[in-house]
Short mmCIF file of C-alpha atoms and ligand atoms in Angstrom, two decimals:
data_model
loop_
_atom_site.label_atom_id
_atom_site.label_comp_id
_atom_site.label_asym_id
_atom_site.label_seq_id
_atom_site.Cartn_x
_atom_site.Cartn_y
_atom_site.Cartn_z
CA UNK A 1 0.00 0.00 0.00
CA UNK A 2 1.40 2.92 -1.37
CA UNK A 3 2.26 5.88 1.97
CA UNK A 4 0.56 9.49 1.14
CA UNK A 5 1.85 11.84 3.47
CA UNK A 6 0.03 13.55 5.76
CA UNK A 7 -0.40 17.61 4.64
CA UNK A 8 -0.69 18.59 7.88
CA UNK A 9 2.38 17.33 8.85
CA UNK A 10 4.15 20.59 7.50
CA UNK A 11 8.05 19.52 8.66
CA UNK A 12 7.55 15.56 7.40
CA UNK A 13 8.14 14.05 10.70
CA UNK A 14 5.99 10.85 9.33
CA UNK A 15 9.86 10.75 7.62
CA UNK A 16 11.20 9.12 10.32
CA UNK A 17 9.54 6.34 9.89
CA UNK A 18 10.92 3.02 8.54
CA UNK A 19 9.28 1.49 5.05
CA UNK A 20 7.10 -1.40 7.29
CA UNK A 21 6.50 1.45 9.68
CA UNK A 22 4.73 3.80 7.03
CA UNK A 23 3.24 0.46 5.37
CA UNK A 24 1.22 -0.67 8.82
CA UNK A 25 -0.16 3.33 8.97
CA UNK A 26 -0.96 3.47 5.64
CA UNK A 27 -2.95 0.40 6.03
CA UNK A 28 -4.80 1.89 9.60
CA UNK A 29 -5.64 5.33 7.24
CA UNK A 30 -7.36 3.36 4.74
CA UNK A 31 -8.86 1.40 7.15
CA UNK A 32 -10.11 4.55 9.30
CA UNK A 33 -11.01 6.61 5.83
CA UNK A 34 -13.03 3.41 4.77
CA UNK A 35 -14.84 2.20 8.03
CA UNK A 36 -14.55 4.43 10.85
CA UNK A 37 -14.66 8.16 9.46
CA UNK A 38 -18.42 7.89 8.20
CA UNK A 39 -20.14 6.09 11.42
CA UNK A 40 -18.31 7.96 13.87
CA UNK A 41 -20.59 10.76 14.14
CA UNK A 42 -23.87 8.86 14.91
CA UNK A 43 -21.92 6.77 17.56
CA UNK A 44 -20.96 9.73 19.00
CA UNK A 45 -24.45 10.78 18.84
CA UNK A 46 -26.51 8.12 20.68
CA UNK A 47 -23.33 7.75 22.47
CA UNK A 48 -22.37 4.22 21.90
CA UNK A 49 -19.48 2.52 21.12
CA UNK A 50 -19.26 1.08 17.94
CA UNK A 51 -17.67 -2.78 18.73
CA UNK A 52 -17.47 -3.61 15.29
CA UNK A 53 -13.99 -1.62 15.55
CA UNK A 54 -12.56 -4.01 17.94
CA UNK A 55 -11.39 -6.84 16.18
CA UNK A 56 -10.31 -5.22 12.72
CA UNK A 57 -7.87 -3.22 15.30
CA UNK A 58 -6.55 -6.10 16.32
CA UNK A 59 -6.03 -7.47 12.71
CA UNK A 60 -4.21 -3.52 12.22
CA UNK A 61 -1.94 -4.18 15.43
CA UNK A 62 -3.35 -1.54 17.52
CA UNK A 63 -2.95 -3.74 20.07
CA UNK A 64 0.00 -5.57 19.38
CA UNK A 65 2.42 -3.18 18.13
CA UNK A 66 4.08 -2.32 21.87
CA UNK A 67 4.70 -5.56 23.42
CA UNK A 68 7.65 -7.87 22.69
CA UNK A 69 5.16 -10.71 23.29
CA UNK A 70 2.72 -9.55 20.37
CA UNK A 71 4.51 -7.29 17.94
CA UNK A 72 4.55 -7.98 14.56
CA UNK A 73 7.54 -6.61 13.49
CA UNK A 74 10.29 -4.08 15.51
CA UNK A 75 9.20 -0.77 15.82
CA UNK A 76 9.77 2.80 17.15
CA UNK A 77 8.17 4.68 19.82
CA UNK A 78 7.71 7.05 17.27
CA UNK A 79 5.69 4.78 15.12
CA UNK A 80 3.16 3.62 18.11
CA UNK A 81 2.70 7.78 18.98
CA UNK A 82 1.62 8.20 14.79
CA UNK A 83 -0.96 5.33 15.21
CA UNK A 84 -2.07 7.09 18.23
CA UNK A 85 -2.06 10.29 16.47
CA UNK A 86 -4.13 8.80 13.45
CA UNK A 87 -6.97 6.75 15.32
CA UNK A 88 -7.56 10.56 16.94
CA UNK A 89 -7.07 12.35 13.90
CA UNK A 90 -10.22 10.43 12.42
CA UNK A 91 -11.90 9.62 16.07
CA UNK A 92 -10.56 10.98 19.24
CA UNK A 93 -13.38 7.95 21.23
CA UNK A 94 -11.88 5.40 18.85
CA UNK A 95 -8.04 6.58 19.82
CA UNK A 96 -9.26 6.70 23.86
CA UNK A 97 -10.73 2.86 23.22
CA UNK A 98 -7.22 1.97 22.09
CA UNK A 99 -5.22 4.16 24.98
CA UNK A 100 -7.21 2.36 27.63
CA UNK A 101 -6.98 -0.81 25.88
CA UNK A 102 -3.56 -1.29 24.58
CA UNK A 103 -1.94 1.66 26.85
CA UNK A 104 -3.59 1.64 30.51
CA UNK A 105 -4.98 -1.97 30.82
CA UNK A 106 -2.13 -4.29 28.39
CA UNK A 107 0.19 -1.22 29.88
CA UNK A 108 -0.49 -2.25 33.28
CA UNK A 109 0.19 -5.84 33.04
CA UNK A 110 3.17 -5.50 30.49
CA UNK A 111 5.12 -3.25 33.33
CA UNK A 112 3.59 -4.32 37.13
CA UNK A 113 2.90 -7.90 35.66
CA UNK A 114 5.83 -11.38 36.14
CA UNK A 115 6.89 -13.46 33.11
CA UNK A 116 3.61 -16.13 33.67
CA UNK A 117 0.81 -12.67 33.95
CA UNK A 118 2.38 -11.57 30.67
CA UNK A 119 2.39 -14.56 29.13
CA UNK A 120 -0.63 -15.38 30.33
CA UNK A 121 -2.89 -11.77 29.38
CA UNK A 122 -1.24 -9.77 26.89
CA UNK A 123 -2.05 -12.44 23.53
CA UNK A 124 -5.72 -12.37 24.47
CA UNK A 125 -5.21 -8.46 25.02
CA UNK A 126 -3.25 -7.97 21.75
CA UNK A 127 -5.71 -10.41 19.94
CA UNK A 128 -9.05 -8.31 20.90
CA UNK A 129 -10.12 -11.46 22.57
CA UNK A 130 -10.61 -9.59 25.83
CA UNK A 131 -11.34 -6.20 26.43
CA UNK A 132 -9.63 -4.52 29.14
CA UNK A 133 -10.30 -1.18 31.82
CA UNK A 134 -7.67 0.53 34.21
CA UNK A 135 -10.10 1.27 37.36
CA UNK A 136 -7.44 3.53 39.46
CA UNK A 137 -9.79 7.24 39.76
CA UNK A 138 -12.51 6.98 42.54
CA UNK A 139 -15.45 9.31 43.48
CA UNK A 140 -13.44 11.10 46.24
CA UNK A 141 -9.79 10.78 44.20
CA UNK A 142 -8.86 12.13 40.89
CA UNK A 143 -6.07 14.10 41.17
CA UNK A 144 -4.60 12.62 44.44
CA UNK A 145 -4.81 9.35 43.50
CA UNK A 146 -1.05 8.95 44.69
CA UNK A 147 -2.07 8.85 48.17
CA UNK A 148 -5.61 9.10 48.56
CA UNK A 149 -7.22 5.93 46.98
CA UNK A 150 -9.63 4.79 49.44
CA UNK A 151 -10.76 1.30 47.56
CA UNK A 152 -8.75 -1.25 50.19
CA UNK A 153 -7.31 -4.75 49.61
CA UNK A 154 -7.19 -6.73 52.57
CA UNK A 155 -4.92 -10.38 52.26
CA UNK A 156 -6.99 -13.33 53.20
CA UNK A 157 -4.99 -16.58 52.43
CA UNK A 158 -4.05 -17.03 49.01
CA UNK A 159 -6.52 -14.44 48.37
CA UNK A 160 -7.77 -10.75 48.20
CA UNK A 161 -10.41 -8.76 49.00
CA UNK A 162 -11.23 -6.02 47.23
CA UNK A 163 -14.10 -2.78 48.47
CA UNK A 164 -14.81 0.48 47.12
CA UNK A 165 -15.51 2.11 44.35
CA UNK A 166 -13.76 3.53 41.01
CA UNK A 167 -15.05 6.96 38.87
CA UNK A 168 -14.51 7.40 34.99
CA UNK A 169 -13.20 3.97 33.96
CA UNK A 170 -12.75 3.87 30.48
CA UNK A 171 -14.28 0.58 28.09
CA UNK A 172 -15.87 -0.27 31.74
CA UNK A 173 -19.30 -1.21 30.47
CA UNK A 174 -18.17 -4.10 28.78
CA UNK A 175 -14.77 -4.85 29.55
CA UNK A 176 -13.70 -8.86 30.10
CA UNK A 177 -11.29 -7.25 32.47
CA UNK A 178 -10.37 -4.37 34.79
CA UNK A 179 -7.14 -3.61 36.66
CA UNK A 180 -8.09 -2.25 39.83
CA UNK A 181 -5.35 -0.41 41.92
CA UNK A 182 -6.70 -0.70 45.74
CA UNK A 183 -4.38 0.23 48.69
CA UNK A 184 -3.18 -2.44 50.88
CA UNK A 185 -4.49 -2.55 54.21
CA UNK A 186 -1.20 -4.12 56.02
CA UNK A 187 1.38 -1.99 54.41
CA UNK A 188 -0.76 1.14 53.11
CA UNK A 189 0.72 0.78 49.66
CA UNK A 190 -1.27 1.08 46.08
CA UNK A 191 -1.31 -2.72 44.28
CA UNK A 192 -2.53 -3.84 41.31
CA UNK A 193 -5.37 -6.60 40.40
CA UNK A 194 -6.23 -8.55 37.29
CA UNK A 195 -9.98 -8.33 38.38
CA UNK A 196 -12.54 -10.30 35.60
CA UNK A 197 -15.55 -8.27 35.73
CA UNK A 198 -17.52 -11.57 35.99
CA UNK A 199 -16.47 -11.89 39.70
CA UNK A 200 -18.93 -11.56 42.49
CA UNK A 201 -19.07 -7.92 43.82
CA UNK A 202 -17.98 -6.02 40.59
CA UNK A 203 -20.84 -3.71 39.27
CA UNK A 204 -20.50 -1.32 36.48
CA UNK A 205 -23.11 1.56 35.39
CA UNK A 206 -22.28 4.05 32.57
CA UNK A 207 -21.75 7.75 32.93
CA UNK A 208 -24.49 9.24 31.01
CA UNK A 209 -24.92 12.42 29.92
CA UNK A 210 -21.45 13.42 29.00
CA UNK A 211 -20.37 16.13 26.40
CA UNK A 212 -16.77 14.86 25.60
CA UNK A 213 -16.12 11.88 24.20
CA UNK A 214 -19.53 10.97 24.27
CA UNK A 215 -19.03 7.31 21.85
CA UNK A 216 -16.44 6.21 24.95
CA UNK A 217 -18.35 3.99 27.84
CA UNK A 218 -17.44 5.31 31.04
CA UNK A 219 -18.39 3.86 33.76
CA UNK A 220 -19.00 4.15 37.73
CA UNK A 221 -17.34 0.62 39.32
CA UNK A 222 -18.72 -0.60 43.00
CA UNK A 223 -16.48 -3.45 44.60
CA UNK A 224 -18.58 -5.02 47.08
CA UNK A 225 -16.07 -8.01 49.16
CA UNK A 226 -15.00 -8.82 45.45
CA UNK A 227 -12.50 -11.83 45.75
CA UNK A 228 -9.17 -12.60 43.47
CA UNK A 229 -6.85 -15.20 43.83
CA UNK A 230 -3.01 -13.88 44.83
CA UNK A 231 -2.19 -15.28 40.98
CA UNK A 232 -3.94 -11.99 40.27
CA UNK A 233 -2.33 -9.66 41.83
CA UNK A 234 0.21 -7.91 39.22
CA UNK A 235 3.12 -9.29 40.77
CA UNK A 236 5.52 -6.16 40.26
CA UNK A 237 2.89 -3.83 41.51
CA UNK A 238 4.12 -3.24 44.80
CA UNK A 239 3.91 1.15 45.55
CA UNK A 240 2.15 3.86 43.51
CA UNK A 241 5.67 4.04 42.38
CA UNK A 242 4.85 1.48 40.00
CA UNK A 243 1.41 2.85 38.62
CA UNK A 244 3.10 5.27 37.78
CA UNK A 245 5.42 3.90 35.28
CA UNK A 246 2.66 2.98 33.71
CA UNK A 247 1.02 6.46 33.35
CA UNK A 248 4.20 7.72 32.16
CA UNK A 249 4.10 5.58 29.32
CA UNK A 250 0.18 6.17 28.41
CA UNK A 251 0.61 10.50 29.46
CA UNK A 252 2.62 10.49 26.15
CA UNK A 253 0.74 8.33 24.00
CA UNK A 254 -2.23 10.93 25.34
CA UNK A 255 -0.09 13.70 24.01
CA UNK A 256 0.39 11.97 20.55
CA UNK A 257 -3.29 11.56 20.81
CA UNK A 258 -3.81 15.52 21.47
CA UNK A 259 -2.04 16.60 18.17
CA UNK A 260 -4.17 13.90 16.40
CA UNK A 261 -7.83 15.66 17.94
CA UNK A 262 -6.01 18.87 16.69
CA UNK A 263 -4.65 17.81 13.38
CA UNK A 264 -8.43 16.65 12.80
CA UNK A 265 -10.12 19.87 14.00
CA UNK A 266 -7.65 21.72 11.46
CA UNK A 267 -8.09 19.37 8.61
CA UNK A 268 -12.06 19.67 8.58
CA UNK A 269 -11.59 23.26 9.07
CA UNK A 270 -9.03 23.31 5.88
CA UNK A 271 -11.74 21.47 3.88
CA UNK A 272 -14.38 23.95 4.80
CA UNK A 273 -12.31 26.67 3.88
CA UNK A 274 -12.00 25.53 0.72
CA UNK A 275 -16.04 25.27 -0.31
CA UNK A 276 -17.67 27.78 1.97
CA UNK A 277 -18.00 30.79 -0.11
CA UNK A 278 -18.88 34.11 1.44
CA UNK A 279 -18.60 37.82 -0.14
CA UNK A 280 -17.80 36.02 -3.20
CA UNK A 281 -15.39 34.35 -2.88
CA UNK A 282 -13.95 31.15 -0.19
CA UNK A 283 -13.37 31.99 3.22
CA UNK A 284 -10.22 30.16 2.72
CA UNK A 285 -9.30 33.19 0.53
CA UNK A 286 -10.01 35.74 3.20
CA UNK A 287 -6.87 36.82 5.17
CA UNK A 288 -8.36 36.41 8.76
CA UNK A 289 -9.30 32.70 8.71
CA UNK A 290 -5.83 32.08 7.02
CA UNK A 291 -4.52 33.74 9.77
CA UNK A 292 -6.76 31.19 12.22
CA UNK A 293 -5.49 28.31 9.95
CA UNK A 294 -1.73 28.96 9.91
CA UNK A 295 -1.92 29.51 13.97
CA UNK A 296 -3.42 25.90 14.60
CA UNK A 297 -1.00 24.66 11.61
CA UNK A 298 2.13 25.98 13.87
CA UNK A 299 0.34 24.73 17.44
CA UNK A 300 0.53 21.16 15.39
CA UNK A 301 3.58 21.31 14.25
CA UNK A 302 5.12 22.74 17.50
CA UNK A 303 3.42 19.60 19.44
CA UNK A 304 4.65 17.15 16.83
CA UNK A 305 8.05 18.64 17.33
CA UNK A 306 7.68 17.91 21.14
CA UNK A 307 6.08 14.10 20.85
CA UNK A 308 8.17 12.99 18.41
CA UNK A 309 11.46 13.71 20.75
CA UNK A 310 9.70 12.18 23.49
CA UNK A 311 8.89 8.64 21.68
CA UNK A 312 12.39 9.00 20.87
CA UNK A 313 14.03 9.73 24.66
CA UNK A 314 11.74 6.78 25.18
CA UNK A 315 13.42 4.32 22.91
CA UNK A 316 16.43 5.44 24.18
CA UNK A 317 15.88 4.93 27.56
CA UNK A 318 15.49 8.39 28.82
CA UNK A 319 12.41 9.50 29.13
CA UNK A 320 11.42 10.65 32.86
CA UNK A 321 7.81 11.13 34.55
CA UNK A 322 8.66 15.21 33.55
CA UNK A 323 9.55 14.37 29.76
CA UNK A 324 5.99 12.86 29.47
CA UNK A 325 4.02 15.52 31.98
CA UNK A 326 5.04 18.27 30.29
CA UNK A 327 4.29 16.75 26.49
CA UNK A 328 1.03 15.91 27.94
CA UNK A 329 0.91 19.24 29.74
CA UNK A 330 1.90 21.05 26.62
CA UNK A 331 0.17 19.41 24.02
CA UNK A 332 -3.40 19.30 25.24
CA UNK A 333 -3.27 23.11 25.74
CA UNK A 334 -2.31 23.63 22.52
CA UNK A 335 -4.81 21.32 21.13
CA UNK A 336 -7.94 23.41 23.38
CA UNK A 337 -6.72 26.47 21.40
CA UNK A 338 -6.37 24.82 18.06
CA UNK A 339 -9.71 22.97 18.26
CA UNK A 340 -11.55 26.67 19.29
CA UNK A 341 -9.59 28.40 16.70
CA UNK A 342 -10.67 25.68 13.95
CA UNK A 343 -14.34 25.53 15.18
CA UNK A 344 -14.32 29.34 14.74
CA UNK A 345 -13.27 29.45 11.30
CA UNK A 346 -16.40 27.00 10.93
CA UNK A 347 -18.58 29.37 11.70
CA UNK A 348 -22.09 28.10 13.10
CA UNK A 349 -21.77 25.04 11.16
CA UNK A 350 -18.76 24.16 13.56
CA UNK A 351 -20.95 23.37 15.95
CA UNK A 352 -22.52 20.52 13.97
CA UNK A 353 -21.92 17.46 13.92
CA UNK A 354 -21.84 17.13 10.29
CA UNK A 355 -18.66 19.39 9.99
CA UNK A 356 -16.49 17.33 12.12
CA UNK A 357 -15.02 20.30 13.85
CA UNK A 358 -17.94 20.16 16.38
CA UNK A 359 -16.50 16.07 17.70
CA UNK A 360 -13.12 16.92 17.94
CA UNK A 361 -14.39 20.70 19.73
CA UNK A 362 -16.29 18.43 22.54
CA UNK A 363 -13.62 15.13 22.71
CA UNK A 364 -10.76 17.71 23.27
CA UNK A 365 -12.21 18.61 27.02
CA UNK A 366 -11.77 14.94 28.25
CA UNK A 367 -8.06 14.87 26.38
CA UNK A 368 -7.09 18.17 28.76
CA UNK A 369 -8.41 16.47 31.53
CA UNK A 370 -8.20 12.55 31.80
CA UNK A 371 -4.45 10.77 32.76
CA UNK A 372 -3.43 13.82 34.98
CA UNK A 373 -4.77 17.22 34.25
CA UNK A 374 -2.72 19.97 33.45
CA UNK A 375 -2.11 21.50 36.80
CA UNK A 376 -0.81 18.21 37.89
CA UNK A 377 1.13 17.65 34.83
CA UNK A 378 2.61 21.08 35.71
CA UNK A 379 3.47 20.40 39.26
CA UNK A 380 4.80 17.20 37.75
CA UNK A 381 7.45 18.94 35.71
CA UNK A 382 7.28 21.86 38.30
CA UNK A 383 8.69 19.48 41.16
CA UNK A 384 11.55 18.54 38.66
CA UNK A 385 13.02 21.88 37.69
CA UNK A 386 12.68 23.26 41.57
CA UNK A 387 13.36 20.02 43.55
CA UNK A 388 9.92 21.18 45.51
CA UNK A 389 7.04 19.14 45.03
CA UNK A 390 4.10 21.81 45.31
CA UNK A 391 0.96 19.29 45.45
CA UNK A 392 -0.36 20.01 48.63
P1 LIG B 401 -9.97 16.62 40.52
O1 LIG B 401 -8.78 15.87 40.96
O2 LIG B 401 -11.10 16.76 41.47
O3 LIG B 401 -9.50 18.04 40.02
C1 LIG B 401 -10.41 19.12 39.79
C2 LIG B 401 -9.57 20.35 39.43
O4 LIG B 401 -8.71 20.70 40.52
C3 LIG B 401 -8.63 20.10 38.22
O5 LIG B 401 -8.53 21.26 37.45
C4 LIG B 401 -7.30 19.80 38.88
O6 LIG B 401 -6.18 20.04 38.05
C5 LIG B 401 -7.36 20.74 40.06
N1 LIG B 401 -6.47 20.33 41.15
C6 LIG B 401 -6.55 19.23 41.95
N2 LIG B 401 -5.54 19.22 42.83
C7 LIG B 401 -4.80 20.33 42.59
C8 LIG B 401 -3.58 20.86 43.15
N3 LIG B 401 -2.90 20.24 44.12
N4 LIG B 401 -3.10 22.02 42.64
C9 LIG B 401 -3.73 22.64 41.62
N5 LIG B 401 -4.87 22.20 41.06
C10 LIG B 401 -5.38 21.04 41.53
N6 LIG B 401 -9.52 7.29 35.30
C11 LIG B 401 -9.18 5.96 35.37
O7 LIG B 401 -8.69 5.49 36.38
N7 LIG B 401 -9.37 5.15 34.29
C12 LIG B 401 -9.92 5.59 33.13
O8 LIG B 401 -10.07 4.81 32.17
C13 LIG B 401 -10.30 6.96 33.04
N8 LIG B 401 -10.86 7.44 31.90
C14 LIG B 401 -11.35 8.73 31.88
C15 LIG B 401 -12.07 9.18 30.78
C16 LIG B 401 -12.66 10.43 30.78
C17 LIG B 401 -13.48 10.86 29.63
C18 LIG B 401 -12.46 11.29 31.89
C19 LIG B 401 -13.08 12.66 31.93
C20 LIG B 401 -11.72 10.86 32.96
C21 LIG B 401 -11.16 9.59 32.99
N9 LIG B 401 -10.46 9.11 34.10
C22 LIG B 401 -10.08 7.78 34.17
C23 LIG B 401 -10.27 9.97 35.26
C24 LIG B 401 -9.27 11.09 35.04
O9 LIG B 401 -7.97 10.60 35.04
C25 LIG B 401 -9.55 12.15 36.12
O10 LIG B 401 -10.74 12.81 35.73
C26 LIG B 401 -8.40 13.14 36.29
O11 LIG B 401 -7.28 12.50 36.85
C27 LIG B 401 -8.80 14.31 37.18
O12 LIG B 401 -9.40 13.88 38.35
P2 LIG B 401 -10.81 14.51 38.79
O13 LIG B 401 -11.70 14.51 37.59
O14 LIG B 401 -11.27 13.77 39.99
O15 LIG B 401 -10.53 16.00 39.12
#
């Protein structure tokens, strides 16, 4: 399949990519441009996921591509951030599916997990057999979630017990599995369970009536004396130390998935520049929404810049909790302007579904917000240049 670069990305960083790299994303576009870009909308709409998506990402590696276990060929950090970046160029619910799939829930168990959990979870994960959550924000802890979890686990034999609750979790409604981080009781310190949401005790009831990211199936989790075996517990999970390795990983992927919801925004708002004609001739031809168009064009490119170097400080073994806070940080605020700026040059029709803008207008509030927000991003990155951490 032959690899048409991407317009929007205006300094060719899609360059860096090896021939097999650009082949797999060439296959996703066509795949997103054939089957995903025209349903999106009405998902989004009645709110609903639309499952058919699951498997044929499997086939496309979405869920494969990271893991040594899985992956069907070697390939760059860089690479996995432009397949985020494309599933939230076209769908920003579509690109969260995949982050919470293949990023927070294979994520968890590929870090926290021994050799046998691996072996055991990340196939069926990679495969789209199971469907997987990451259940760590609660009612009473978003941003504190470092030390104020208040689900408990409490050791009983070769078993846990799991109670509380969990807020927001992601593919919750019908996921095969969720990995719950609980605090336990003896030593105070955040673990990690395997939990299959068939298990006595587990309930799960969708958020309704969200505006953002409206096709992704959040859900409210109660754990009511919910059992698992010790053979369960992610075996490498052992402080919130560990958790967050795994957010560090997923923050940039989140970042790579910011300049996608932009790079969408700006592309429908390109298109419409091109065909809406007003005082005779295109708006596109007017100097003022050229002006809007070649700001979100440099906010993209600026946030490209900044992924691409962290996907590579990754590979390299140097990329730090800060490196990924401030991408995340960085990017998502540039992406809330872009997407405004974009929706402007729209008009009233960038408010409509129909026009595209409106989706990626809405999905871009739950982007600033979910995986650490941008003041705790900030303090993240903060607490490394000062040597202060200013949380509390
Ligand atoms: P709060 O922590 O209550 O924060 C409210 C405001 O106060 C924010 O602006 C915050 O930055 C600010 N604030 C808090 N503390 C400070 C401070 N010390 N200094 C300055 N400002 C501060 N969680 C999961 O575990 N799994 C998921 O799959 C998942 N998916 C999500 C999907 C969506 C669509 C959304 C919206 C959220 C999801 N989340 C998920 C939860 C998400 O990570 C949290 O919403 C986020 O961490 C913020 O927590 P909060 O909403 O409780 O806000």
């Amino acid at each position: 399949m032959t690899f048409e670069p991407l317009a929007s990305d205006f300094y060719s960083y899609e360059s860096l990519l090896s021939d097999q790299e650009k082949e797999a994303l060439a296959r996703l576009r066509a795949w997103l441009d054939s089957d995903v870009r025209p349903i999106v909308a009405g998902y989004w709409d009645r709110a609903e996921f639309p499952m058919q998506v699951v498997k044929p990402l499997a086939e496309l590696g979405a869920y494969s591509f990271s893991w040594e276990e899985t992956r069907p060929f070697e390939n760059s950090a860089v690479f996995r951030g432009f397949v985020a970046m494309e599933l939230a160029r076209v769908d920003p619910s579509v690109a969260t599916f995949v982050g919470v799939q293949n990023g927070l829930a294979t994520g968890s168990i590929s870090v926290c997990g021994s050799p046998e959990q691996r072996a055991e979870w990340i196939p069926k994960l990679a495969s789209g057999e199971i469907v997987g959550a990451f259940g760590l924000t609660e009612p009473l802890s978003g941003s504190d979630s470092a030390q104020g979890l208040r689900t408990t686990a409490t050791r009983d034999g070769d078993s846990w017990v799991l109670n509380g609750s969990k807020r927001w979790i992601g593919n919750a409604t019908f996921s095969d599995i969720t990995v719950i981080w609980a605090k336990d009781v003896e030593d105070g310190q955040v673990k990690g369970f395997i939990v299959p949401t068939d298990t006595p005790g587990y309930t799960a009831t969708k958020i309704e009536g969200k505006v953002s990211l409206r096709a992704v199936q959040n859900a409210d989790i109660t754990l009511d004396h919910v059992v698992v075996p010790e053979s369960l517990r992610l075996q490498n999970a052992n402080s919130f130390r560990d958790t967050a390795k795994v957010l560090r990983l997923t923050r940039a992927e989140v970042a790579w998935a910011a300049v996608g919801t932009a790079v969408g925004a700006y592309e429908a708002a390109v298109k419409y520049a091109g065909e809406r004609v007003q005082f005779g001739r295109t708006i596109g031809s007017h100097q003022l929404i050229q002006d809007l168009l070649v700001k979100c064009l440099g906010n993209i490119t600026a946030s490209l810049g900044m992924v691409v170097r962290v996907s590579e400080m990754l590979d390299r073994g140097e990329q730090r909790d800060e490196h990924s806070a401030l991408a995340k940080a960085y990017t998502t605020a540039r992406m809330r302007e872009t997407v405004a700026w974009a929706r402007e040059a729209v008009g009233g029709n960038g408010i409509v579904l129909e026009y595209d803008v409106a989706r990626f207008f809405a999905d871009a509030e739950a982007l600033y917000s979910y995986e650490g927000t941008r003041e705790m991003n900030t303090l993240i990155v903060g607490r490394a240049i000062t040597g202060t951490a200013a949380f509390v």
